[in-house]
Tab-separated table of C-alpha atoms in Angstrom:
chain	number	residue	atom	x	y	z
A	1	UNK	CA	-261.958	124.313	198.831
A	2	UNK	CA	-258.804	123.287	197.210
A	3	UNK	CA	-257.684	125.208	194.456
A	4	UNK	CA	-259.138	123.453	191.059
A	5	UNK	CA	-255.758	124.219	189.497
A	6	UNK	CA	-254.042	121.985	192.215
A	7	UNK	CA	-256.452	119.962	193.446
A	8	UNK	CA	-256.069	116.620	191.381
A	9	UNK	CA	-252.209	116.626	192.491
A	10	UNK	CA	-253.137	116.933	196.155
A	11	UNK	CA	-255.574	113.939	195.776
A	12	UNK	CA	-252.812	111.841	194.441
A	13	UNK	CA	-249.984	113.738	196.957
A	14	UNK	CA	-252.298	112.255	199.756
A	15	UNK	CA	-252.771	109.076	198.626
A	16	UNK	CA	-249.312	108.059	197.891
A	17	UNK	CA	-248.511	109.655	201.198
A	18	UNK	CA	-251.313	106.835	202.609
A	19	UNK	CA	-249.858	104.029	200.043
A	20	UNK	CA	-246.090	105.011	200.882
A	21	UNK	CA	-246.674	104.613	204.878
A	22	UNK	CA	-249.035	101.636	204.698
A	23	UNK	CA	-246.392	99.773	202.440
A	24	UNK	CA	-243.716	100.466	204.718
A	25	UNK	CA	-245.327	99.645	207.442
A	26	UNK	CA	-246.426	96.382	206.112
A	27	UNK	CA	-243.167	95.577	204.442
A	28	UNK	CA	-241.496	95.728	207.812
A	29	UNK	CA	-244.056	92.986	209.030
A	30	UNK	CA	-243.164	90.781	205.321
A	31	UNK	CA	-240.865	87.510	206.976
A	32	UNK	CA	-239.090	88.468	203.088
A	33	UNK	CA	-237.626	91.311	205.111
A	34	UNK	CA	-234.239	91.386	203.009
A	35	UNK	CA	-235.880	91.695	199.593
A	36	UNK	CA	-237.242	94.554	200.987
A	37	UNK	CA	-235.005	97.322	202.536
A	38	UNK	CA	-234.865	98.826	199.187
A	39	UNK	CA	-238.779	99.478	199.135
A	40	UNK	CA	-238.810	100.794	203.016
A	41	UNK	CA	-236.479	103.383	202.211
A	42	UNK	CA	-238.311	104.304	199.018
A	43	UNK	CA	-241.651	104.225	200.415
A	44	UNK	CA	-240.461	107.113	203.524
A	45	UNK	CA	-238.893	109.330	201.480
A	46	UNK	CA	-241.656	109.353	198.818
A	47	UNK	CA	-244.368	109.581	201.850
A	48	UNK	CA	-242.689	112.278	203.248
A	49	UNK	CA	-241.971	113.734	199.649
A	50	UNK	CA	-245.763	113.612	198.752
A	51	UNK	CA	-246.456	115.206	202.489
A	52	UNK	CA	-244.957	118.229	202.402
A	53	UNK	CA	-245.748	118.942	198.081
A	54	UNK	CA	-249.569	118.470	199.044
A	55	UNK	CA	-248.700	121.011	202.191
A	56	UNK	CA	-246.595	123.625	199.537
A	57	UNK	CA	-249.697	123.110	197.616
A	58	UNK	CA	-252.631	123.990	200.146
A	59	UNK	CA	-250.325	127.095	200.244
A	60	UNK	CA	-249.329	128.246	196.978
A	61	UNK	CA	-246.152	128.404	197.711
A	62	UNK	CA	-243.587	129.921	195.115
A	63	UNK	CA	-241.803	126.293	195.236
A	64	UNK	CA	-244.851	124.245	194.344
A	65	UNK	CA	-244.225	123.572	191.258
A	66	UNK	CA	-240.422	123.273	191.776
A	67	UNK	CA	-241.277	120.281	194.365
A	68	UNK	CA	-243.814	118.475	193.021
A	69	UNK	CA	-241.246	118.064	189.521
A	70	UNK	CA	-238.834	116.479	193.188
A	71	UNK	CA	-241.756	114.956	193.916
A	72	UNK	CA	-242.142	112.883	190.604
A	73	UNK	CA	-238.905	111.260	190.449
A	74	UNK	CA	-239.628	110.461	194.052
A	75	UNK	CA	-242.700	108.704	193.400
A	76	UNK	CA	-240.965	106.869	189.658
A	77	UNK	CA	-238.113	105.491	191.979
A	78	UNK	CA	-240.688	104.424	194.809
A	79	UNK	CA	-243.605	103.069	191.696
A	80	UNK	CA	-240.270	101.115	189.932
A	81	UNK	CA	-239.008	99.743	193.351
A	82	UNK	CA	-242.612	98.137	194.413
A	83	UNK	CA	-243.701	96.888	191.228
A	84	UNK	CA	-241.057	94.485	191.929
A	85	UNK	CA	-242.540	93.037	195.061
A	86	UNK	CA	-245.750	90.485	194.672
A	87	UNK	CA	-246.808	91.330	197.718
A	88	UNK	CA	-250.449	93.704	197.292
A	89	UNK	CA	-249.477	96.388	199.432
A	90	UNK	CA	-245.950	96.688	197.245
A	91	UNK	CA	-248.273	96.248	194.107
A	92	UNK	CA	-251.068	99.335	195.307
A	93	UNK	CA	-248.220	101.089	196.139
A	94	UNK	CA	-246.573	100.638	193.092
A	95	UNK	CA	-249.916	102.745	191.319
A	96	UNK	CA	-250.243	105.379	193.307
A	97	UNK	CA	-246.857	105.931	193.329
A	98	UNK	CA	-246.851	106.038	189.075
A	99	UNK	CA	-250.531	107.866	189.521
A	100	UNK	CA	-248.916	110.772	191.894
A	101	UNK	CA	-245.948	111.045	189.491
A	102	UNK	CA	-248.162	111.421	186.555
A	103	UNK	CA	-249.545	114.199	188.547
A	104	UNK	CA	-246.641	115.519	190.051
A	105	UNK	CA	-245.291	116.315	186.845
A	106	UNK	CA	-248.288	117.819	184.950
A	107	UNK	CA	-248.875	119.877	188.134
A	108	UNK	CA	-245.359	121.370	187.295
A	109	UNK	CA	-245.349	121.312	183.577
B	1	UNK	CA	-255.947	98.912	201.914
B	2	UNK	CA	-256.932	100.330	205.547
B	3	UNK	CA	-256.991	98.731	208.441
B	4	UNK	CA	-260.999	99.170	208.681
B	5	UNK	CA	-260.564	99.657	212.364
B	6	UNK	CA	-258.544	102.511	212.249
B	7	UNK	CA	-260.098	103.799	209.050
B	8	UNK	CA	-262.509	106.129	209.400
B	9	UNK	CA	-260.085	108.435	212.141
B	10	UNK	CA	-257.294	108.656	208.700
B	11	UNK	CA	-259.751	109.546	206.444
B	12	UNK	CA	-260.799	112.210	209.091
B	13	UNK	CA	-257.566	113.373	210.044
B	14	UNK	CA	-256.612	113.699	206.344
B	15	UNK	CA	-259.450	116.127	205.515
B	16	UNK	CA	-259.165	118.113	208.995
B	17	UNK	CA	-255.343	118.558	207.871
B	18	UNK	CA	-256.069	119.737	203.936
B	19	UNK	CA	-258.577	121.824	205.834
B	20	UNK	CA	-256.123	123.613	208.348
B	21	UNK	CA	-253.203	124.070	205.892
B	22	UNK	CA	-255.306	125.817	203.255
B	23	UNK	CA	-257.385	128.009	206.127
B	24	UNK	CA	-254.714	128.960	207.450
B	25	UNK	CA	-252.731	130.237	204.205
B	26	UNK	CA	-256.107	131.905	203.507
B	27	UNK	CA	-255.864	133.471	206.558
B	28	UNK	CA	-252.255	134.895	206.158
B	29	UNK	CA	-254.012	136.732	203.038
B	30	UNK	CA	-256.641	138.093	204.584
B	31	UNK	CA	-257.072	141.706	205.208
B	32	UNK	CA	-258.189	141.821	208.784
B	33	UNK	CA	-254.897	139.632	209.325
B	34	UNK	CA	-254.796	141.309	212.971
B	35	UNK	CA	-258.478	139.464	214.028
B	36	UNK	CA	-256.663	135.548	212.559
B	37	UNK	CA	-253.319	134.909	214.677
B	38	UNK	CA	-254.887	132.930	216.800
B	39	UNK	CA	-256.514	131.049	213.907
B	40	UNK	CA	-253.182	130.284	212.185
B	41	UNK	CA	-251.149	129.600	214.821
B	42	UNK	CA	-254.268	126.962	216.372
B	43	UNK	CA	-254.518	125.876	212.340
B	44	UNK	CA	-250.587	125.288	211.820
B	45	UNK	CA	-250.539	122.846	214.796
B	46	UNK	CA	-253.384	120.741	214.214
B	47	UNK	CA	-252.804	120.272	210.255
B	48	UNK	CA	-249.221	118.651	212.593
B	49	UNK	CA	-250.888	116.978	214.760
B	50	UNK	CA	-253.307	114.799	211.990
B	51	UNK	CA	-250.661	114.522	210.090
B	52	UNK	CA	-248.459	112.338	212.780
B	53	UNK	CA	-251.996	111.028	213.930
B	54	UNK	CA	-252.702	109.640	210.180
B	55	UNK	CA	-249.601	107.947	209.812
B	56	UNK	CA	-249.372	106.994	213.195
B	57	UNK	CA	-252.170	105.114	212.477
B	58	UNK	CA	-250.964	103.636	209.043
B	59	UNK	CA	-247.750	102.074	210.803
B	60	UNK	CA	-250.157	101.221	213.875
B	61	UNK	CA	-247.883	103.055	216.260
B	62	UNK	CA	-248.191	101.501	219.766
B	63	UNK	CA	-248.489	105.251	220.123
B	64	UNK	CA	-251.671	105.568	217.373
B	65	UNK	CA	-254.915	105.630	220.640
B	66	UNK	CA	-253.049	108.569	222.778
B	67	UNK	CA	-252.163	110.366	220.187
B	68	UNK	CA	-255.063	110.264	218.743
B	69	UNK	CA	-256.707	111.655	222.260
B	70	UNK	CA	-254.236	114.487	222.155
B	71	UNK	CA	-254.804	115.646	217.915
B	72	UNK	CA	-258.075	115.221	219.448
B	73	UNK	CA	-257.590	117.877	222.060
B	74	UNK	CA	-255.553	120.440	219.287
B	75	UNK	CA	-258.517	119.717	217.059
B	76	UNK	CA	-261.255	120.826	219.495
B	77	UNK	CA	-259.286	123.780	220.095
B	78	UNK	CA	-258.750	124.850	216.514
B	79	UNK	CA	-262.820	123.762	215.902
B	80	UNK	CA	-263.474	126.701	218.189
B	81	UNK	CA	-261.510	129.259	217.232
B	82	UNK	CA	-262.615	128.942	213.753
B	83	UNK	CA	-265.484	128.815	214.639
B	84	UNK	CA	-265.385	132.575	215.639
B	85	UNK	CA	-264.972	133.488	212.200
B	86	UNK	CA	-267.041	134.495	209.676
B	87	UNK	CA	-264.649	133.160	206.481
B	88	UNK	CA	-265.410	130.369	204.681
B	89	UNK	CA	-262.206	129.008	205.145
B	90	UNK	CA	-262.676	128.804	209.339
B	91	UNK	CA	-266.074	127.427	208.699
B	92	UNK	CA	-265.035	124.268	207.054
B	93	UNK	CA	-261.939	124.392	208.942
B	94	UNK	CA	-264.063	124.244	211.954
B	95	UNK	CA	-266.327	121.493	210.526
B	96	UNK	CA	-263.319	119.568	209.316
B	97	UNK	CA	-261.676	120.092	212.813
B	98	UNK	CA	-264.695	119.349	214.626
B	99	UNK	CA	-265.366	116.452	213.127
B	100	UNK	CA	-262.290	114.845	213.115
B	101	UNK	CA	-261.946	115.489	216.720
B	102	UNK	CA	-264.658	112.920	217.406
B	103	UNK	CA	-263.296	110.719	215.142
B	104	UNK	CA	-260.146	111.076	216.969
B	105	UNK	CA	-262.330	110.042	220.892
B	106	UNK	CA	-263.935	107.687	219.390
B	107	UNK	CA	-260.574	105.433	218.277
B	108	UNK	CA	-258.825	106.888	221.214
B	109	UNK	CA	-261.297	105.012	223.502
C	1	UNK	CA	-232.543	132.892	220.448
C	2	UNK	CA	-234.253	129.750	222.335
C	3	UNK	CA	-237.567	129.808	225.189
C	4	UNK	CA	-234.850	129.954	228.361
C	5	UNK	CA	-238.089	128.110	229.694
C	6	UNK	CA	-237.718	125.207	226.343
C	7	UNK	CA	-234.447	125.469	225.556
C	8	UNK	CA	-232.443	122.102	226.777
C	9	UNK	CA	-235.294	119.587	225.634
C	10	UNK	CA	-235.776	122.026	222.030
C	11	UNK	CA	-231.793	120.779	221.754
C	12	UNK	CA	-232.563	117.165	222.999
C	13	UNK	CA	-235.902	117.157	220.922
C	14	UNK	CA	-233.767	117.908	217.830
C	15	UNK	CA	-230.421	115.519	218.850
C	16	UNK	CA	-233.097	112.534	219.195
C	17	UNK	CA	-234.678	113.277	216.049
C	18	UNK	CA	-230.943	113.114	214.772
C	19	UNK	CA	-230.176	110.517	216.241
C	20	UNK	CA	-233.168	108.404	215.388
C	21	UNK	CA	-233.202	109.257	211.589
C	22	UNK	CA	-229.067	107.752	211.468
C	23	UNK	CA	-230.471	104.764	213.604
C	24	UNK	CA	-233.270	103.850	211.767
C	25	UNK	CA	-231.135	103.996	208.093
C	26	UNK	CA	-227.781	101.789	209.465
C	27	UNK	CA	-231.109	99.282	210.842
C	28	UNK	CA	-231.824	98.401	207.588
C	29	UNK	CA	-228.417	98.561	206.483
C	30	UNK	CA	-227.809	95.713	209.137
C	31	UNK	CA	-227.077	91.742	208.079
C	32	UNK	CA	-229.075	91.212	211.239
C	33	UNK	CA	-232.400	92.872	209.898
C	34	UNK	CA	-234.859	90.571	211.002
C	35	UNK	CA	-233.906	91.533	214.124
C	36	UNK	CA	-234.107	95.475	213.945
C	37	UNK	CA	-238.367	95.007	212.974
C	38	UNK	CA	-238.802	96.840	215.981
C	39	UNK	CA	-235.774	98.818	216.444
C	40	UNK	CA	-236.293	100.863	212.682
C	41	UNK	CA	-240.204	101.213	213.945
C	42	UNK	CA	-239.970	102.658	216.745
C	43	UNK	CA	-236.938	104.968	215.514
C	44	UNK	CA	-239.252	106.486	213.291
C	45	UNK	CA	-241.965	107.167	215.353
C	46	UNK	CA	-240.047	108.721	217.895
C	47	UNK	CA	-237.935	110.709	215.090
C	48	UNK	CA	-241.549	111.973	214.041
C	49	UNK	CA	-242.519	112.800	218.299
C	50	UNK	CA	-239.487	114.662	218.554
C	51	UNK	CA	-239.303	116.601	215.459
C	52	UNK	CA	-243.207	118.104	215.817
C	53	UNK	CA	-242.644	118.573	219.542
C	54	UNK	CA	-239.551	120.588	219.028
C	55	UNK	CA	-242.164	122.625	216.575
C	56	UNK	CA	-244.097	122.834	219.237
C	57	UNK	CA	-242.143	124.889	221.251
C	58	UNK	CA	-240.635	126.711	219.179
C	59	UNK	CA	-244.629	127.864	218.397
C	60	UNK	CA	-245.170	128.431	222.141
C	61	UNK	CA	-247.879	125.601	221.468
C	62	UNK	CA	-250.520	125.921	224.183
C	63	UNK	CA	-249.616	121.412	223.504
C	64	UNK	CA	-246.062	121.680	224.390
C	65	UNK	CA	-246.695	120.241	227.440
C	66	UNK	CA	-248.919	117.880	226.916
C	67	UNK	CA	-247.241	116.587	223.619
C	68	UNK	CA	-244.182	116.211	225.541
C	69	UNK	CA	-245.377	114.413	228.198
C	70	UNK	CA	-246.339	111.595	225.393
C	71	UNK	CA	-243.200	111.754	223.602
C	72	UNK	CA	-241.382	110.406	226.475
C	73	UNK	CA	-243.309	107.908	225.885
C	74	UNK	CA	-242.276	107.903	222.651
C	75	UNK	CA	-238.559	108.435	223.531
C	76	UNK	CA	-238.274	105.417	226.235
C	77	UNK	CA	-239.911	102.866	224.623
C	78	UNK	CA	-236.811	103.298	221.725
C	79	UNK	CA	-234.391	103.463	224.370
C	80	UNK	CA	-235.087	100.208	225.302
C	81	UNK	CA	-235.737	98.660	222.282
C	82	UNK	CA	-232.327	100.060	220.981
C	83	UNK	CA	-230.264	99.637	223.827
C	84	UNK	CA	-231.161	96.120	223.845
C	85	UNK	CA	-228.962	95.946	220.651
C	86	UNK	CA	-225.276	96.204	220.558
C	87	UNK	CA	-224.374	98.230	217.046
C	88	UNK	CA	-222.663	101.979	217.994
C	89	UNK	CA	-226.424	103.488	216.135
C	90	UNK	CA	-228.353	101.796	218.631
C	91	UNK	CA	-226.424	101.671	221.426
C	92	UNK	CA	-225.773	106.376	220.094
C	93	UNK	CA	-229.599	106.380	219.930
C	94	UNK	CA	-230.570	104.591	223.201
C	95	UNK	CA	-228.689	107.400	224.788
C	96	UNK	CA	-229.884	110.677	223.369
C	97	UNK	CA	-233.922	108.686	223.628
C	98	UNK	CA	-232.891	108.574	227.256
C	99	UNK	CA	-231.940	112.269	228.242
C	100	UNK	CA	-234.454	113.139	225.767
C	101	UNK	CA	-237.330	111.466	227.561
C	102	UNK	CA	-236.111	113.075	230.736
C	103	UNK	CA	-235.988	116.338	229.557
C	104	UNK	CA	-239.471	116.187	227.893
C	105	UNK	CA	-241.045	114.875	231.518
C	106	UNK	CA	-239.272	117.507	233.706
C	107	UNK	CA	-240.438	120.178	230.670
C	108	UNK	CA	-243.708	118.449	230.756
C	109	UNK	CA	-243.896	118.767	235.058
D	1	UNK	CA	-222.687	109.844	214.044
D	2	UNK	CA	-222.989	111.867	211.342
D	3	UNK	CA	-221.886	110.972	207.732
D	4	UNK	CA	-218.520	113.758	207.631
D	5	UNK	CA	-219.818	114.752	204.305
D	6	UNK	CA	-223.055	115.612	205.071
D	7	UNK	CA	-222.218	116.830	209.369
D	8	UNK	CA	-222.043	120.593	208.560
D	9	UNK	CA	-225.550	120.654	205.790
D	10	UNK	CA	-227.355	118.568	208.673
D	11	UNK	CA	-226.138	120.957	211.709
D	12	UNK	CA	-227.280	124.480	209.092
D	13	UNK	CA	-230.665	122.467	208.146
D	14	UNK	CA	-230.860	121.909	211.691
D	15	UNK	CA	-230.623	125.174	212.704
D	16	UNK	CA	-232.288	126.748	209.914
D	17	UNK	CA	-235.582	125.215	210.787
D	18	UNK	CA	-235.260	126.357	214.616
D	19	UNK	CA	-234.601	129.897	213.018
D	20	UNK	CA	-236.927	129.857	210.774
D	21	UNK	CA	-240.073	128.621	213.477
D	22	UNK	CA	-239.252	130.961	216.242
D	23	UNK	CA	-238.822	133.948	213.439
D	24	UNK	CA	-242.958	132.719	212.309
D	25	UNK	CA	-243.515	132.758	215.947
D	26	UNK	CA	-242.410	135.984	216.614
D	27	UNK	CA	-243.362	137.466	213.440
D	28	UNK	CA	-246.871	136.304	214.954
D	29	UNK	CA	-246.994	138.049	217.758
D	30	UNK	CA	-245.621	141.173	215.930
D	31	UNK	CA	-248.075	144.828	216.475
D	32	UNK	CA	-246.707	144.993	212.332
D	33	UNK	CA	-248.746	141.777	211.206
D	34	UNK	CA	-249.576	143.170	208.540
D	35	UNK	CA	-245.535	143.750	207.211
D	36	UNK	CA	-245.067	140.306	207.844
D	37	UNK	CA	-247.333	138.068	206.146
D	38	UNK	CA	-244.942	136.919	203.515
D	39	UNK	CA	-241.920	136.492	206.396
D	40	UNK	CA	-244.552	133.801	208.025
D	41	UNK	CA	-245.569	132.266	205.002
D	42	UNK	CA	-241.643	131.655	203.854
D	43	UNK	CA	-240.635	130.970	207.488
D	44	UNK	CA	-242.905	128.125	207.099
D	45	UNK	CA	-241.892	127.114	203.949
D	46	UNK	CA	-238.524	127.151	204.937
D	47	UNK	CA	-238.173	125.131	207.848
D	48	UNK	CA	-240.986	122.607	206.534
D	49	UNK	CA	-237.503	122.243	203.549
D	50	UNK	CA	-235.374	121.776	205.789
D	51	UNK	CA	-236.608	119.947	208.346
D	52	UNK	CA	-237.216	116.814	205.355
D	53	UNK	CA	-233.532	118.250	203.911
D	54	UNK	CA	-231.924	117.037	207.161
D	55	UNK	CA	-233.932	114.047	207.372
D	56	UNK	CA	-233.011	112.728	203.444
D	57	UNK	CA	-229.358	113.340	204.531
D	58	UNK	CA	-229.224	111.543	207.456
D	59	UNK	CA	-230.579	108.515	205.389
D	60	UNK	CA	-228.546	108.731	202.266
D	61	UNK	CA	-231.443	109.184	200.642
D	62	UNK	CA	-230.255	109.170	196.523
D	63	UNK	CA	-232.606	112.535	196.490
D	64	UNK	CA	-230.272	114.000	199.125
D	65	UNK	CA	-228.242	116.253	196.655
D	66	UNK	CA	-231.126	117.286	195.120
D	67	UNK	CA	-233.540	118.190	197.463
D	68	UNK	CA	-230.666	120.415	199.659
D	69	UNK	CA	-230.427	122.378	196.000
D	70	UNK	CA	-233.968	123.397	196.037
D	71	UNK	CA	-233.295	124.141	199.523
D	72	UNK	CA	-230.904	126.338	199.025
D	73	UNK	CA	-233.486	128.371	197.166
D	74	UNK	CA	-236.139	128.188	200.180
D	75	UNK	CA	-233.539	129.687	202.217
D	76	UNK	CA	-232.351	131.761	199.698
D	77	UNK	CA	-236.164	133.474	199.207
D	78	UNK	CA	-236.525	133.401	203.237
D	79	UNK	CA	-233.101	134.809	203.521
D	80	UNK	CA	-234.212	137.875	201.255
D	81	UNK	CA	-237.608	138.481	202.815
D	82	UNK	CA	-236.350	138.297	206.516
D	83	UNK	CA	-233.625	140.654	206.005
D	84	UNK	CA	-236.129	143.380	204.511
D	85	UNK	CA	-237.704	143.327	208.779
D	86	UNK	CA	-235.316	144.954	211.412
D	87	UNK	CA	-236.467	142.628	214.422
D	88	UNK	CA	-233.719	140.200	216.244
D	89	UNK	CA	-235.656	136.755	215.017
D	90	UNK	CA	-236.043	138.466	211.333
D	91	UNK	CA	-232.230	139.535	211.774
D	92	UNK	CA	-231.114	135.947	213.348
D	93	UNK	CA	-233.049	134.078	210.784
D	94	UNK	CA	-231.807	135.654	207.758
D	95	UNK	CA	-228.324	135.335	209.112
D	96	UNK	CA	-229.927	131.136	209.981
D	97	UNK	CA	-230.858	130.987	206.805
D	98	UNK	CA	-227.929	132.777	204.419
D	99	UNK	CA	-225.481	130.003	205.892
D	100	UNK	CA	-228.156	126.752	205.340
D	101	UNK	CA	-228.788	128.566	201.803
D	102	UNK	CA	-224.649	128.040	201.012
D	103	UNK	CA	-224.126	124.693	203.055
D	104	UNK	CA	-227.002	123.309	200.703
D	105	UNK	CA	-225.047	124.691	197.719
D	106	UNK	CA	-222.381	123.372	198.770
D	107	UNK	CA	-223.150	119.718	199.151
D	108	UNK	CA	-225.180	119.715	196.293
D	109	UNK	CA	-222.054	120.876	194.273
């Protein structure tokens, strides 16, 4: 059902939004909460960006490509922060963000 | 990474949001646009409900179950309208909505 | 421009979403972060619920009334948690949530 | 409660999202629906962009300024389309979009 041009980027955004929501909720329950402030903040922004990127691509919005270029920055920032933390949810989120950043850049190229 | 209790409902909501966004955008480009008014409206509501249901489950929100009960109504209404139209995107959306309504009801039970 | 029937509830939801986003961001920067876990979680859910309530009312969605009934619960839960904390942003958020809960219940009645 | 630096842009984004949602719903009910396709599509994108711009500013997100620069484009595109239509909701939406585009550009400068 998905446009072939966008399909892999849409899937990456969907997976990244799920990973970021999961990571934010898990961070909020960690004992070392003080260290997770930046992670929670970046997770939230990245989840929201990925959800809107996904919607704009599904709508064939004229803004989709430029939006994905900005979404890649949100993913990259979140990947860098998550990679610093050993928690499984952070490591998995870092991977989803890294992959999504790559898909968004390729899509916007 | 997903909570086993919610995983199948989260996947159904994610797939349903994608089907509804796709259907709304495709309806808006149909020659018989006059007939698609209700479909576009219900697609939009259902997509937004499914995205928030997904987020609330990922966050283990105390509202998640009650929200999913309401989300099932949005899915059911959208499924009934989409099923009336022969367009592929409507038929595929009807199926995704039907499946998501079932998952949401099972999750809220 | 707003439907007179919904106008005051729409305004209350908009103000509540702003108060909840502001409170969540401010909580995340507080020194006593450990105590703010529940506040951040409820702020997030309430902000998202209020934004969707607002959109559904603006669209005259058939789900708007039932959604507002559930939104009132999100507002009430957030108001109760925020009221426990002395921070200005929590007290202001508690007031916005309390007012929005009342508007949502009146609208759904 | 709002950061003085962002307050007027946040208010403009909130008003613009409301105008765009209102316009999209009203367009969908117009007899001349065929002519409103682009308006509905641009309204939806603009409403979603403005809501996320508002949230990112309220969170003091590091992405807020760059996001507002892109949001201004969404507002400008929607303003241009809405200005073509004589419907009150389109004219009011065009004004809200125009004002929001100006606020977003000033904020991002």
